[in-house]
Amino acid sequence: MGGFIAASEGRRYVYDLLSRLYAREVDEGLLGGLIDAAEDGSLAARFEALAELDERVGKGIDMILDYLRTAAKRDRKEVILELAADYASLFLGIKGTPPHPSESAYMSAGHLIYQEQRDDVLGIYRDMGVDKVKEFTEPEDHVAVELSFMSYLIGRTVEEVEKGNLGEARRLMGIQGRFLDEHLLKWLHELAKDVEENADVDFYRGLAYLTDGFVSLDGLSLKELASMLENYTPDRSRLKS
């Protein structure tokens, strides 16, 4: 089952990274970590296999890496200000376009926030016993929250597999698939397209390509991962207590 767990942990890493980048501006600590990962090759390695499967992932990570390598030679404060300005224009409504990065803004009839799409995902979160942190004041169908919820579901699934609770792991895989199909995959492509067209720096343009490609690819990969669970018989002598 190592293949399933390794694949799940890789998926969770990407969802966590994407969620953080949409949640708020890049700060000094995150920028430094990303630059280090770009220079030592670890960031590229994380996405190598995915880039071979989807050209949008490859294009996106290449744009991000190129930006980070150039940023390494610049004043960090200048880079942070540049990224903050682009983040504000893209995701805080400074220019008015693109729309608010939430499912309601893209999917509701009036393109308003806090519509039925927000209520739907809020109900799903509560059914799972979770909610967004109070410090994050954006609506529950904000892209960062939906991506974070996918990370949570993946983590829960891995925990159940490691305990040998394959029935619960399969149920959680089903929730992952439905959440992708009924929510993220319905609107993320349009958000990504808007970011690609409106971003001033390649970091966020690359993020858009990466997000679009990865989430689409992840939706396709779930069938294979679910099949791995269906055909797995745990060795109970090695299960965690």
CSV table of C-alpha atoms in Angstrom, one decimal:
chain,number,residue,atom,x,y,z
A,1,MET,CA,0.0,0.0,0.0
A,2,GLY,CA,3.1,2.2,0.0
A,3,GLY,CA,2.2,3.4,-3.5
A,4,PHE,CA,-1.2,4.6,-2.5
A,5,ILE,CA,0.2,6.4,0.6
A,6,ALA,CA,3.1,8.0,-1.3
A,7,ALA,CA,0.7,9.2,-4.0
A,8,SER,CA,-1.7,10.6,-1.5
A,9,GLU,CA,1.0,12.4,0.4
A,10,GLY,CA,2.2,13.9,-2.9
A,11,ARG,CA,-1.3,15.1,-3.7
A,12,ARG,CA,-1.7,16.6,-0.2
A,13,TYR,CA,1.6,18.5,-0.6
A,14,VAL,CA,0.3,20.1,-3.8
A,15,TYR,CA,-3.1,21.0,-2.4
A,16,ASP,CA,-1.5,22.5,0.7
A,17,LEU,CA,0.9,24.6,-1.4
A,18,LEU,CA,-1.8,25.8,-3.7
A,19,SER,CA,-4.1,26.6,-0.8
A,20,ARG,CA,-1.5,28.7,0.9
A,21,LEU,CA,-0.6,30.6,-2.2
A,22,TYR,CA,-4.3,31.6,-2.8
A,23,ALA,CA,-5.0,32.3,0.9
A,24,ARG,CA,-2.7,35.4,1.3
A,25,GLU,CA,0.3,37.2,0.0
A,26,VAL,CA,3.7,35.6,-0.2
A,27,ASP,CA,5.7,36.5,2.9
A,28,GLU,CA,9.4,36.6,3.5
A,29,GLY,CA,9.5,33.1,5.0
A,30,LEU,CA,7.5,31.5,2.2
A,31,LEU,CA,9.5,33.3,-0.5
A,32,GLY,CA,12.8,32.1,1.0
A,33,GLY,CA,11.6,28.6,1.2
A,34,LEU,CA,10.4,28.5,-2.4
A,35,ILE,CA,13.6,30.1,-3.7
A,36,ASP,CA,15.7,27.5,-1.8
A,37,ALA,CA,13.5,24.7,-3.2
A,38,ALA,CA,13.8,26.1,-6.7
A,39,GLU,CA,17.6,26.3,-6.4
A,40,ASP,CA,18.2,22.9,-4.9
A,41,GLY,CA,15.8,21.2,-7.4
A,42,SER,CA,13.4,19.8,-4.8
A,43,LEU,CA,10.5,21.9,-6.1
A,44,ALA,CA,10.9,20.8,-9.7
A,45,ALA,CA,11.2,17.2,-8.5
A,46,ARG,CA,7.9,17.4,-6.7
A,47,PHE,CA,6.2,18.1,-10.0
A,48,GLU,CA,8.3,16.2,-12.5
A,49,ALA,CA,5.9,13.2,-12.9
A,50,LEU,CA,2.8,15.4,-13.0
A,51,ALA,CA,4.4,17.7,-15.6
A,52,GLU,CA,4.9,14.7,-17.9
A,53,LEU,CA,1.2,13.9,-17.6
A,54,ASP,CA,-0.2,17.4,-18.1
A,55,GLU,CA,1.4,20.2,-20.1
A,56,ARG,CA,-0.4,22.9,-18.0
A,57,VAL,CA,1.4,21.5,-14.9
A,58,GLY,CA,4.7,21.6,-16.7
A,59,LYS,CA,4.1,25.1,-18.1
A,60,GLY,CA,3.0,26.4,-14.7
A,61,ILE,CA,5.8,25.0,-12.6
A,62,ASP,CA,8.4,26.2,-15.2
A,63,MET,CA,7.0,29.7,-15.0
A,64,ILE,CA,7.1,29.7,-11.2
A,65,LEU,CA,10.6,28.2,-11.2
A,66,ASP,CA,11.9,30.8,-13.6
A,67,TYR,CA,10.4,33.6,-11.6
A,68,LEU,CA,11.9,32.2,-8.3
A,69,ARG,CA,15.4,31.8,-9.9
A,70,THR,CA,15.3,35.4,-11.0
A,71,ALA,CA,13.9,36.6,-7.7
A,72,ALA,CA,16.9,34.9,-5.9
A,73,LYS,CA,19.1,37.6,-7.5
A,74,ARG,CA,16.9,40.5,-6.6
A,75,ASP,CA,16.2,42.4,-3.3
A,76,ARG,CA,13.7,40.2,-1.3
A,77,LYS,CA,11.6,43.2,-0.2
A,78,GLU,CA,11.2,44.3,-3.7
A,79,VAL,CA,10.0,40.9,-4.8
A,80,ILE,CA,7.6,40.6,-1.9
A,81,LEU,CA,6.1,44.0,-2.8
A,82,GLU,CA,5.8,43.0,-6.4
A,83,LEU,CA,4.0,39.8,-5.5
A,84,ALA,CA,1.8,41.5,-3.0
A,85,ALA,CA,0.7,44.1,-5.6
A,86,ASP,CA,-0.2,41.4,-8.0
A,87,TYR,CA,-2.0,39.3,-5.4
A,88,ALA,CA,-4.1,42.3,-4.4
A,89,SER,CA,-5.1,43.0,-8.0
A,90,LEU,CA,-5.9,39.4,-8.7
A,91,PHE,CA,-7.6,38.2,-5.5
A,92,LEU,CA,-8.6,41.2,-3.4
A,93,GLY,CA,-10.7,43.1,-6.0
A,94,ILE,CA,-8.3,46.1,-6.4
A,95,LYS,CA,-8.9,46.3,-10.1
A,96,GLY,CA,-12.4,44.7,-10.2
A,97,THR,CA,-11.1,41.8,-12.4
A,98,PRO,CA,-10.9,38.9,-12.1
A,99,PRO,CA,-13.9,38.2,-10.0
A,100,HIS,CA,-13.7,37.2,-6.3
A,101,PRO,CA,-11.9,33.8,-6.1
A,102,SER,CA,-14.9,31.9,-4.7
A,103,GLU,CA,-17.2,29.4,-6.2
A,104,SER,CA,-20.3,31.6,-5.8
A,105,ALA,CA,-18.7,34.4,-7.7
A,106,TYR,CA,-18.2,32.1,-10.7
A,107,MET,CA,-21.2,29.8,-10.4
A,108,SER,CA,-24.2,31.8,-9.0
A,109,ALA,CA,-26.7,33.5,-11.3
A,110,GLY,CA,-25.7,37.0,-10.2
A,111,HIS,CA,-22.0,36.2,-9.8
A,112,LEU,CA,-22.2,37.3,-6.1
A,113,ILE,CA,-20.4,35.9,-3.1
A,114,TYR,CA,-22.0,34.0,-0.2
A,115,GLN,CA,-24.6,32.3,-2.5
A,116,GLU,CA,-25.9,28.7,-2.5
A,117,GLN,CA,-22.5,27.3,-3.5
A,118,ARG,CA,-21.0,28.6,-0.3
A,119,ASP,CA,-23.9,27.1,1.7
A,120,ASP,CA,-23.4,23.7,-0.1
A,121,VAL,CA,-19.7,23.5,0.8
A,122,LEU,CA,-20.3,24.7,4.3
A,123,GLY,CA,-22.7,21.9,4.8
A,124,ILE,CA,-20.1,19.4,3.5
A,125,TYR,CA,-17.5,20.7,5.9
A,126,ARG,CA,-19.8,20.5,8.8
A,127,ASP,CA,-20.8,17.0,7.9
A,128,MET,CA,-17.1,16.1,8.1
A,129,GLY,CA,-16.8,17.9,11.4
A,130,VAL,CA,-14.6,20.8,10.2
A,131,ASP,CA,-14.8,24.5,9.4
A,132,LYS,CA,-12.5,27.2,8.2
A,133,VAL,CA,-10.4,28.9,10.8
A,134,LYS,CA,-12.0,32.1,12.1
A,135,GLU,CA,-8.9,34.2,11.3
A,136,PHE,CA,-9.6,33.6,7.6
A,137,THR,CA,-12.5,35.9,6.9
A,138,GLU,CA,-13.2,35.0,3.3
A,139,PRO,CA,-16.2,32.8,2.5
A,140,GLU,CA,-16.1,29.1,2.8
A,141,ASP,CA,-16.2,28.5,-0.9
A,142,HIS,CA,-13.0,30.6,-1.4
A,143,VAL,CA,-10.5,28.7,-3.6
A,144,ALA,CA,-8.0,28.4,-0.7
A,145,VAL,CA,-10.6,26.8,1.6
A,146,GLU,CA,-11.8,24.3,-1.0
A,147,LEU,CA,-8.2,23.3,-1.8
A,148,SER,CA,-7.5,23.0,1.9
A,149,PHE,CA,-10.5,20.8,2.4
A,150,MET,CA,-9.2,18.4,-0.3
A,151,SER,CA,-5.9,18.2,1.7
A,152,TYR,CA,-7.8,17.4,4.8
A,153,LEU,CA,-9.8,14.6,3.1
A,154,ILE,CA,-6.5,13.1,1.7
A,155,GLY,CA,-4.9,13.2,5.2
A,156,ARG,CA,-8.0,11.5,6.7
A,157,THR,CA,-7.9,8.8,4.0
A,158,VAL,CA,-4.3,8.0,4.7
A,159,GLU,CA,-4.9,7.8,8.4
A,160,GLU,CA,-7.7,5.2,7.8
A,161,VAL,CA,-5.6,3.2,5.5
A,162,GLU,CA,-2.8,3.0,8.0
A,163,LYS,CA,-5.2,1.8,10.6
A,164,GLY,CA,-6.6,-0.8,8.3
A,165,ASN,CA,-10.0,0.8,8.1
A,166,LEU,CA,-10.4,0.3,4.3
A,167,GLY,CA,-14.1,0.8,4.3
A,168,GLU,CA,-13.8,4.2,5.8
A,169,ALA,CA,-10.9,5.0,3.5
A,170,ARG,CA,-13.0,4.1,0.5
A,171,ARG,CA,-15.9,6.3,1.7
A,172,LEU,CA,-13.5,9.2,2.1
A,173,MET,CA,-12.1,8.6,-1.4
A,174,GLY,CA,-15.7,8.8,-2.6
A,175,ILE,CA,-16.1,12.2,-0.9
A,176,GLN,CA,-12.9,13.4,-2.5
A,177,GLY,CA,-14.2,12.5,-5.9
A,178,ARG,CA,-17.6,14.1,-5.4
A,179,PHE,CA,-16.1,17.3,-4.0
A,180,LEU,CA,-13.9,17.6,-7.0
A,181,ASP,CA,-16.7,16.9,-9.5
A,182,GLU,CA,-19.4,18.9,-7.8
A,183,HIS,CA,-17.3,21.9,-6.8
A,184,LEU,CA,-13.6,22.5,-7.7
A,185,LEU,CA,-13.8,21.1,-11.2
A,186,LYS,CA,-16.9,23.2,-12.0
A,187,TRP,CA,-15.2,26.5,-11.7
A,188,LEU,CA,-11.4,26.4,-11.2
A,189,HIS,CA,-10.7,26.4,-14.9
A,190,GLU,CA,-12.5,29.7,-15.3
A,191,LEU,CA,-10.6,31.2,-12.3
A,192,ALA,CA,-7.3,30.0,-13.7
A,193,LYS,CA,-8.1,31.5,-17.1
A,194,ASP,CA,-8.9,34.8,-15.5
A,195,VAL,CA,-5.7,34.8,-13.5
A,196,GLU,CA,-3.7,33.9,-16.6
A,197,GLU,CA,-5.1,36.8,-18.5
A,198,ASN,CA,-4.8,39.4,-15.7
A,199,ALA,CA,-1.6,38.5,-13.8
A,200,ASP,CA,1.3,41.0,-14.1
A,201,VAL,CA,4.0,38.6,-13.0
A,202,ASP,CA,4.7,35.0,-14.1
A,203,PHE,CA,4.6,33.7,-10.6
A,204,TYR,CA,0.8,34.0,-10.4
A,205,ARG,CA,0.3,33.2,-14.1
A,206,GLY,CA,2.3,30.0,-13.5
A,207,LEU,CA,0.2,29.3,-10.4
A,208,ALA,CA,-2.9,29.5,-12.6
A,209,TYR,CA,-1.6,27.0,-15.1
A,210,LEU,CA,-0.4,24.7,-12.3
A,211,THR,CA,-3.7,24.8,-10.5
A,212,ASP,CA,-5.8,24.2,-13.6
A,213,GLY,CA,-3.6,21.3,-14.7
A,214,PHE,CA,-3.1,19.7,-11.3
A,215,VAL,CA,-6.8,19.6,-10.2
A,216,SER,CA,-7.9,18.3,-13.6
A,217,LEU,CA,-5.3,15.6,-13.4
A,218,ASP,CA,-6.1,14.8,-9.9
A,219,GLY,CA,-9.8,14.2,-10.8
A,220,LEU,CA,-8.6,11.6,-13.4
A,221,SER,CA,-6.2,9.9,-10.9
A,222,LEU,CA,-8.8,9.2,-8.3
A,223,LYS,CA,-10.2,6.2,-10.2
A,224,GLU,CA,-6.8,4.6,-10.2
A,225,LEU,CA,-6.2,5.3,-6.5
A,226,ALA,CA,-9.7,4.0,-5.7
A,227,SER,CA,-8.9,0.8,-7.6
A,228,MET,CA,-5.8,0.4,-5.5
A,229,LEU,CA,-7.9,0.5,-2.4
A,230,GLU,CA,-10.5,-1.9,-3.7
A,231,ASN,CA,-7.8,-4.6,-4.5
A,232,TYR,CA,-5.9,-4.1,-1.2
A,233,THR,CA,-5.9,-6.7,1.6
A,234,PRO,CA,-4.1,-5.3,4.7
A,235,ASP,CA,-1.4,-7.2,6.6
A,236,ARG,CA,-2.9,-6.9,10.1
A,237,SER,CA,0.3,-7.9,11.8
A,238,ARG,CA,1.7,-4.6,10.7
A,239,LEU,CA,-1.2,-2.3,11.4
A,240,LYS,CA,-0.9,0.6,13.9
A,241,SER,CA,-2.8,0.1,17.2
